[in-house]
Amino acid sequence: MIVSAEVESTASNEKSYDFAKIEAKWQPYWEETKVFEPTGEAGKERRYVLDMFPYPSGDLHMGHAEAFAIGDVVARFWKQRGFDVLHPIGWDSFGLPAENAAIKNNTHPKDWTYKNIETQANSFKRYGIMVDWSRRLHTSDPEYYRWTQWLFQQFYKKGLAYRKYSQVNWCPKDQTVLANEQVINGECERCHSQVTKKSLNQWYFKITDYAQELLDDMKQLEGTWPERVLAMQKNWIGRSEGAEVRFEVTAGGGKEATDITVFTTRPDTLYGATFFVVAADSQLAVDIVAEDHAEALDAYREQIKALSDIERQSSEREKTGIFTGRYAVNPLTGEKLPIWASEYVLADYGTGAIMAVPAHDQRDLDFARTFDIPVVTVVDTGEDDPAETGVATSGDGKLINSGELTGLDKTSGIAKAIEIIEKAGTGQGKTIYRLRDWLLSRQRFWGTPIPVIHCDDCGEVLVPEDQLPVQLPDDLKGEDLAPKGQSPLAAASSWNTVECPQCGKTAHRDSDTMDTFVDSSWYFLRYVSPHADQAPFDPEAMKQWGAVDMYVGGVEHAILHLLYARFFTKVVRDLGLIEHDEPFKALTNQGQVLNQGKAMSKSLGNGVDLGEQLNAFGVDAVRTTMVFASPPEDDVDWADVSPGGAQKFLARAWRVAQDVTSQPGVEFTSGDAKLHQLVHRTMHETAELVEAGKFNVMVAKTMELVNATRKTIDSGAGSQDPAVREAAEAIAILLSLFAPYTAEDMWHMLGHDTPVLTAGWPEVDPKQLVDDTVTAIVQVKGKLKDRLEVPKDISEEELQKLALASDAVQKSLGGSEIRKVIVRAPKLVNIVI
Ligand code: ANZ
Ligand code: ZN
């Protein structure tokens, strides 16, 4: 065990608070009492709290410790507030690192995976997270991926999973395709190799069918999801309104006349189009190129193959392109525009072809200047001529040189242009999205096999439902799994060769596996009934739990995982299996744990080992530090925090319980009224703070309450004061949200014999919250004898009671008989003798 100097001194000051002993004592108790599991009590309101499930790489790290401490505050708070709480855990246990480890160690990926899961599970148990262990799941278990496969098949039947031959991102090192989202600045997000393009037959999910709904339903999330996450999703979906316009391509260069449709957001600028561009890597370019330009086009296509979409669209690089030898006719002006092929037009956006308006589109202007193409200004924005400045103008203004559009502004120009082309039958208004279908197949082993069989006669045949899951073979290991340009499963012929379920001929299993994002797109649905074996989840359990009330996880998942999970939820709803539209009603993005301003990383050598911190300071001190350091969404810099300080605070709180000598169940009638009031105010305020996500302030309030209670105890006979017991119990309940071991130990020291998590939130007396007190004057025979601080809304009887109890009043009465008491609450009491 590693003990720092600071800890040693702490430990000698507070000898009696021994976190290791407390941890050892209560961990088995929680397992025995099953207090972390939902009770399923009828009629109880339910809450579902979820932390993004971990990937089993090694042991837990500081990032896990932060995220799970935060999620647990929410889960434990709702439990104390009387809800039945579901807070499950599982592992996202497919993926490449396991496979790479297996190749290196000549083992099967499951060895590495399940060993790491066991290590992490033990650490989570030690960390005291309130999770229902009976619901634990692993996405690499056949019981789980059976249903991932089943869902894939339902998607397939609805036309939402399909295979298509296309140019895809290919990582030459990992020898697998990558989704667009996994290509960062032209590099593989994992191994940083330069990504290339390859033509392959790949599986896709048709997420684009849901583009508009994914946008529209963000309304349901406003206010409960971080704004920036919503903004990122909106951007990613990228809705564009405009028009499709059909251009006739004249015969020439050995090719016949045809036509090409473009997508434009600015049909109002049609008169400013001076050239036309097709995506150089599209089939369209090959189809239309003049015969005597074909060779040059081929050479150009070869040259741009290695470029990523981001590089291709970068404004920094000089534009490149090649003339195709053909011309397109502007449907409004009849003008013949030269058709170029260039990298800057993307093959898979819009129609893969554009009309170029250099005066009002910077990319087009850059291109026009490179190749000396005319620039015609058609919107008078009041700025300088783009042909001279090299800066395209995109603002609003009056249309000029534009025939029937001349004089209109941008909005009415767009409307008018659409009206004209629609009437002429050469185009129509159109909305498109930047979102692409989700490429889900991977040429790797350690993933969910795609449950499809390919037959020469029958084509794609779904594996019959009663034969699911299609299991991964157990007998491949080490070198068998090394990347070979196709899935290792393609080479496993005994696994791969099967009878066609339809015609009985020899056929082949699909040898690709699914992107692990598929596994994580529905796990939150599985948790409501993780052992269901007739369906992905039990409909009754789903009715009880429904959508996740609070989801906690890193902002790095703002697009991929969260968008995919939203898409899956909508499809599962459309399959009639659930009723809700959105998987996560609320989302909290926790910050990162840093060290000296930098993210902890192996290469920087600034990592802090969680196990060492837990050994040195105890679980509760680490958890308290995580929650106290900042609001949940901010970063925590481990160089700036003090787990030693947190440990001292916990010891101080713990000793409060030790010093209470009263028995449970006493009501506050007399004693330290100030402390009594503080307890009620604290419980009221902390509930509001937790609801508002200000967990750090909640901890600060707990600290204040501990200090005040200490003062009362130290001021004399406090240990018997009912206010002190009330305060100590309140402290234990507050600590149960973020320092569970200390809280449990205190609760039992205070004489309770059930788990602190069953205590419930104490009822708050609204009278104790009334801020405004007034000074009441007490007179005897018309003479002022005392002043009393009383609540504004004090009753006549209460005020009279307080007045008669006053020492000064009693003294002046001196035993005389009281004839009459006149009470004017809350300000005056007059005693007549
Ligand atoms: C003419 C025009 C004039 C355009 C103008 C813009 C400004 P967003 O808003 O991102 O959807 N475009 C269309 N398809 C393209 C593709 N496959 N690759 C590259 N660029 C493409 O952008 C839509 C605009 O981007 C379209 O409107 C088109 O250029 C271009 F003053 O058409 B525009
Ligand atoms: Zn067949």
PDB file of N, CA and C in Angstrom, residues 332-385:
ATOM      1  N   LEU A 332     -31.840  28.452 -67.410  1.00  0.00           N
ATOM      2  CA  LEU A 332     -32.440  29.785 -67.382  1.00  0.00           C
ATOM      3  C   LEU A 332     -31.916  30.667 -68.508  1.00  0.00           C
ATOM      4  N   THR A 333     -30.603  30.563 -68.798  1.00  0.00           N
ATOM      5  CA  THR A 333     -29.992  31.502 -69.744  1.00  0.00           C
ATOM      6  C   THR A 333     -29.725  30.868 -71.096  1.00  0.00           C
ATOM      7  N   GLY A 334     -29.738  29.556 -71.157  1.00  0.00           N
ATOM      8  CA  GLY A 334     -29.398  28.867 -72.396  1.00  0.00           C
ATOM      9  C   GLY A 334     -27.905  28.876 -72.680  1.00  0.00           C
ATOM     10  N   GLU A 335     -27.131  29.426 -71.783  1.00  0.00           N
ATOM     11  CA  GLU A 335     -25.686  29.538 -71.961  1.00  0.00           C
ATOM     12  C   GLU A 335     -25.002  28.169 -71.815  1.00  0.00           C
ATOM     13  N   LYS A 336     -23.942  27.938 -72.611  1.00  0.00           N
ATOM     14  CA  LYS A 336     -23.200  26.679 -72.536  1.00  0.00           C
ATOM     15  C   LYS A 336     -22.042  26.807 -71.551  1.00  0.00           C
ATOM     16  N   LEU A 337     -22.036  25.994 -70.512  1.00  0.00           N
ATOM     17  CA  LEU A 337     -20.980  26.080 -69.493  1.00  0.00           C
ATOM     18  C   LEU A 337     -20.022  24.898 -69.638  1.00  0.00           C
ATOM     19  N   PRO A 338     -18.712  25.157 -69.579  1.00  0.00           N
ATOM     20  CA  PRO A 338     -17.749  24.044 -69.647  1.00  0.00           C
ATOM     21  C   PRO A 338     -17.872  23.155 -68.402  1.00  0.00           C
ATOM     22  N   ILE A 339     -17.808  21.848 -68.622  1.00  0.00           N
ATOM     23  CA  ILE A 339     -17.882  20.915 -67.481  1.00  0.00           C
ATOM     24  C   ILE A 339     -16.474  20.472 -67.079  1.00  0.00           C
ATOM     25  N   TRP A 340     -16.163  20.736 -65.822  1.00  0.00           N
ATOM     26  CA  TRP A 340     -14.880  20.315 -65.265  1.00  0.00           C
ATOM     27  C   TRP A 340     -15.104  19.129 -64.323  1.00  0.00           C
ATOM     28  N   ALA A 341     -14.036  18.396 -64.087  1.00  0.00           N
ATOM     29  CA  ALA A 341     -14.061  17.364 -63.041  1.00  0.00           C
ATOM     30  C   ALA A 341     -13.056  17.809 -61.990  1.00  0.00           C
ATOM     31  N   SER A 342     -13.489  17.800 -60.721  1.00  0.00           N
ATOM     32  CA  SER A 342     -12.554  18.252 -59.684  1.00  0.00           C
ATOM     33  C   SER A 342     -12.769  17.488 -58.393  1.00  0.00           C
ATOM     34  N   GLU A 343     -11.728  17.510 -57.565  1.00  0.00           N
ATOM     35  CA  GLU A 343     -11.768  16.860 -56.259  1.00  0.00           C
ATOM     36  C   GLU A 343     -12.649  17.632 -55.277  1.00  0.00           C
ATOM     37  N   TYR A 344     -12.820  18.945 -55.499  1.00  0.00           N
ATOM     38  CA  TYR A 344     -13.509  19.716 -54.454  1.00  0.00           C
ATOM     39  C   TYR A 344     -15.008  19.495 -54.443  1.00  0.00           C
ATOM     40  N   VAL A 345     -15.519  18.835 -55.455  1.00  0.00           N
ATOM     41  CA  VAL A 345     -16.919  18.426 -55.412  1.00  0.00           C
ATOM     42  C   VAL A 345     -16.966  16.973 -54.965  1.00  0.00           C
ATOM     43  N   LEU A 346     -17.758  16.716 -53.923  1.00  0.00           N
ATOM     44  CA  LEU A 346     -17.809  15.376 -53.333  1.00  0.00           C
ATOM     45  C   LEU A 346     -18.804  14.498 -54.088  1.00  0.00           C
ATOM     46  N   ALA A 347     -18.395  13.259 -54.313  1.00  0.00           N
ATOM     47  CA  ALA A 347     -19.245  12.345 -55.088  1.00  0.00           C
ATOM     48  C   ALA A 347     -20.532  12.007 -54.341  1.00  0.00           C
ATOM     49  N   ASP A 348     -20.460  11.975 -53.019  1.00  0.00           N
ATOM     50  CA  ASP A 348     -21.630  11.478 -52.278  1.00  0.00           C
ATOM     51  C   ASP A 348     -22.379  12.571 -51.526  1.00  0.00           C
ATOM     52  N   TYR A 349     -22.262  13.803 -51.973  1.00  0.00           N
ATOM     53  CA  TYR A 349     -23.083  14.857 -51.392  1.00  0.00           C
ATOM     54  C   TYR A 349     -23.938  15.450 -52.494  1.00  0.00           C
ATOM     55  N   GLY A 350     -25.184  15.761 -52.162  1.00  0.00           N
ATOM     56  CA  GLY A 350     -26.088  16.300 -53.178  1.00  0.00           C
ATOM     57  C   GLY A 350     -26.173  15.311 -54.333  1.00  0.00           C
ATOM     58  N   THR A 351     -25.869  15.784 -55.533  1.00  0.00           N
ATOM     59  CA  THR A 351     -25.920  14.890 -56.695  1.00  0.00           C
ATOM     60  C   THR A 351     -24.519  14.591 -57.214  1.00  0.00           C
ATOM     61  N   GLY A 352     -23.503  15.146 -56.552  1.00  0.00           N
ATOM     62  CA  GLY A 352     -22.131  14.920 -57.018  1.00  0.00           C
ATOM     63  C   GLY A 352     -21.760  15.842 -58.172  1.00  0.00           C
ATOM     64  N   ALA A 353     -22.592  16.841 -58.411  1.00  0.00           N
ATOM     65  CA  ALA A 353     -22.297  17.805 -59.476  1.00  0.00           C
ATOM     66  C   ALA A 353     -22.804  19.173 -59.053  1.00  0.00           C
ATOM     67  N   ILE A 354     -22.143  20.229 -59.487  1.00  0.00           N
ATOM     68  CA  ILE A 354     -22.570  21.581 -59.104  1.00  0.00           C
ATOM     69  C   ILE A 354     -22.558  22.524 -60.292  1.00  0.00           C
ATOM     70  N   MET A 355     -23.379  23.555 -60.182  1.00  0.00           N
ATOM     71  CA  MET A 355     -23.191  24.707 -61.056  1.00  0.00           C
ATOM     72  C   MET A 355     -22.291  25.651 -60.264  1.00  0.00           C
ATOM     73  N   ALA A 356     -21.278  26.179 -60.912  1.00  0.00           N
ATOM     74  CA  ALA A 356     -20.317  26.997 -60.178  1.00  0.00           C
ATOM     75  C   ALA A 356     -20.596  28.475 -60.402  1.00  0.00           C
ATOM     76  N   VAL A 357     -20.714  29.185 -59.257  1.00  0.00           N
ATOM     77  CA  VAL A 357     -20.999  30.623 -59.306  1.00  0.00           C
ATOM     78  C   VAL A 357     -19.844  31.342 -58.609  1.00  0.00           C
ATOM     79  N   PRO A 358     -18.780  31.590 -59.319  1.00  0.00           N
ATOM     80  CA  PRO A 358     -17.554  32.060 -58.657  1.00  0.00           C
ATOM     81  C   PRO A 358     -17.713  33.385 -57.914  1.00  0.00           C
ATOM     82  N   ALA A 359     -18.603  34.251 -58.365  1.00  0.00           N
ATOM     83  CA  ALA A 359     -18.712  35.549 -57.689  1.00  0.00           C
ATOM     84  C   ALA A 359     -19.235  35.390 -56.257  1.00  0.00           C
ATOM     85  N   HIS A 360     -20.003  34.311 -56.014  1.00  0.00           N
ATOM     86  CA  HIS A 360     -20.679  34.217 -54.721  1.00  0.00           C
ATOM     87  C   HIS A 360     -20.397  32.927 -53.956  1.00  0.00           C
ATOM     88  N   ASP A 361     -19.435  32.165 -54.425  1.00  0.00           N
ATOM     89  CA  ASP A 361     -19.024  30.969 -53.696  1.00  0.00           C
ATOM     90  C   ASP A 361     -17.496  30.910 -53.725  1.00  0.00           C
ATOM     91  N   GLN A 362     -16.892  30.922 -52.543  1.00  0.00           N
ATOM     92  CA  GLN A 362     -15.437  31.068 -52.461  1.00  0.00           C
ATOM     93  C   GLN A 362     -14.701  29.921 -53.152  1.00  0.00           C
ATOM     94  N   ARG A 363     -15.217  28.690 -52.976  1.00  0.00           N
ATOM     95  CA  ARG A 363     -14.531  27.539 -53.586  1.00  0.00           C
ATOM     96  C   ARG A 363     -14.539  27.669 -55.112  1.00  0.00           C
ATOM     97  N   ASP A 364     -15.693  28.101 -55.614  1.00  0.00           N
ATOM     98  CA  ASP A 364     -15.808  28.266 -57.070  1.00  0.00           C
ATOM     99  C   ASP A 364     -14.892  29.396 -57.555  1.00  0.00           C
ATOM    100  N   LEU A 365     -14.784  30.441 -56.734  1.00  0.00           N
ATOM    101  CA  LEU A 365     -13.941  31.578 -57.130  1.00  0.00           C
ATOM    102  C   LEU A 365     -12.470  31.160 -57.165  1.00  0.00           C
ATOM    103  N   ASP A 366     -12.047  30.396 -56.136  1.00  0.00           N
ATOM    104  CA  ASP A 366     -10.663  29.918 -56.118  1.00  0.00           C
ATOM    105  C   ASP A 366     -10.374  29.108 -57.381  1.00  0.00           C
ATOM    106  N   PHE A 367     -11.336  28.262 -57.715  1.00  0.00           N
ATOM    107  CA  PHE A 367     -11.162  27.413 -58.894  1.00  0.00           C
ATOM    108  C   PHE A 367     -11.099  28.267 -60.165  1.00  0.00           C
ATOM    109  N   ALA A 368     -12.024  29.225 -60.274  1.00  0.00           N
ATOM    110  CA  ALA A 368     -12.091  30.077 -61.464  1.00  0.00           C
ATOM    111  C   ALA A 368     -10.795  30.858 -61.647  1.00  0.00           C
ATOM    112  N   ARG A 369     -10.219  31.326 -60.529  1.00  0.00           N
ATOM    113  CA  ARG A 369      -8.975  32.103 -60.616  1.00  0.00           C
ATOM    114  C   ARG A 369      -7.807  31.216 -61.023  1.00  0.00           C
ATOM    115  N   THR A 370      -7.813  29.967 -60.544  1.00  0.00           N
ATOM    116  CA  THR A 370      -6.748  29.048 -60.927  1.00  0.00           C
ATOM    117  C   THR A 370      -6.791  28.754 -62.427  1.00  0.00           C
ATOM    118  N   PHE A 371      -8.023  28.599 -62.955  1.00  0.00           N
ATOM    119  CA  PHE A 371      -8.129  28.165 -64.354  1.00  0.00           C
ATOM    120  C   PHE A 371      -8.626  29.263 -65.296  1.00  0.00           C
ATOM    121  N   ASP A 372      -8.602  30.515 -64.785  1.00  0.00           N
ATOM    122  CA  ASP A 372      -8.917  31.639 -65.655  1.00  0.00           C
ATOM    123  C   ASP A 372     -10.311  31.570 -66.266  1.00  0.00           C
ATOM    124  N   ILE A 373     -11.286  31.326 -65.428  1.00  0.00           N
ATOM    125  CA  ILE A 373     -12.679  31.240 -65.878  1.00  0.00           C
ATOM    126  C   ILE A 373     -13.374  32.547 -65.503  1.00  0.00           C
ATOM    127  N   PRO A 374     -14.269  33.079 -66.325  1.00  0.00           N
ATOM    128  CA  PRO A 374     -14.914  34.363 -66.021  1.00  0.00           C
ATOM    129  C   PRO A 374     -15.707  34.356 -64.714  1.00  0.00           C
ATOM    130  N   VAL A 375     -15.779  35.538 -64.105  1.00  0.00           N
ATOM    131  CA  VAL A 375     -16.529  35.723 -62.860  1.00  0.00           C
ATOM    132  C   VAL A 375     -17.616  36.762 -63.124  1.00  0.00           C
ATOM    133  N   VAL A 376     -18.872  36.401 -62.893  1.00  0.00           N
ATOM    134  CA  VAL A 376     -19.977  37.331 -63.156  1.00  0.00           C
ATOM    135  C   VAL A 376     -20.756  37.584 -61.866  1.00  0.00           C
ATOM    136  N   THR A 377     -20.765  38.831 -61.418  1.00  0.00           N
ATOM    137  CA  THR A 377     -21.471  39.181 -60.191  1.00  0.00           C
ATOM    138  C   THR A 377     -22.965  39.340 -60.477  1.00  0.00           C
ATOM    139  N   VAL A 378     -23.793  38.644 -59.684  1.00  0.00           N
ATOM    140  CA  VAL A 378     -25.251  38.778 -59.896  1.00  0.00           C
ATOM    141  C   VAL A 378     -25.987  39.252 -58.648  1.00  0.00           C
ATOM    142  N   VAL A 379     -25.262  39.370 -57.515  1.00  0.00           N
ATOM    143  CA  VAL A 379     -25.883  39.931 -56.318  1.00  0.00           C
ATOM    144  C   VAL A 379     -25.085  41.167 -55.923  1.00  0.00           C
ATOM    145  N   ASP A 380     -25.773  42.298 -55.849  1.00  0.00           N
ATOM    146  CA  ASP A 380     -25.094  43.523 -55.440  1.00  0.00           C
ATOM    147  C   ASP A 380     -25.173  43.645 -53.924  1.00  0.00           C
ATOM    148  N   THR A 381     -24.076  43.267 -53.253  1.00  0.00           N
ATOM    149  CA  THR A 381     -24.068  43.285 -51.787  1.00  0.00           C
ATOM    150  C   THR A 381     -23.466  44.582 -51.270  1.00  0.00           C
ATOM    151  N   GLY A 382     -23.030  45.435 -52.180  1.00  0.00           N
ATOM    152  CA  GLY A 382     -22.374  46.671 -51.761  1.00  0.00           C
ATOM    153  C   GLY A 382     -20.884  46.476 -51.497  1.00  0.00           C
ATOM    154  N   GLU A 383     -20.396  45.231 -51.637  1.00  0.00           N
ATOM    155  CA  GLU A 383     -18.965  44.979 -51.420  1.00  0.00           C
ATOM    156  C   GLU A 383     -18.207  45.091 -52.739  1.00  0.00           C
ATOM    157  N   ASP A 384     -16.869  44.993 -52.631  1.00  0.00           N
ATOM    158  CA  ASP A 384     -16.042  45.135 -53.835  1.00  0.00           C
ATOM    159  C   ASP A 384     -16.197  43.932 -54.758  1.00  0.00           C
ATOM    160  N   ASP A 385     -15.852  44.146 -56.009  1.00  0.00           N
ATOM    161  CA  ASP A 385     -16.016  43.138 -57.054  1.00  0.00           C
ATOM    162  C   ASP A 385     -15.173  41.881 -56.758  1.00  0.00           C
TER     163      ASP A 385
END
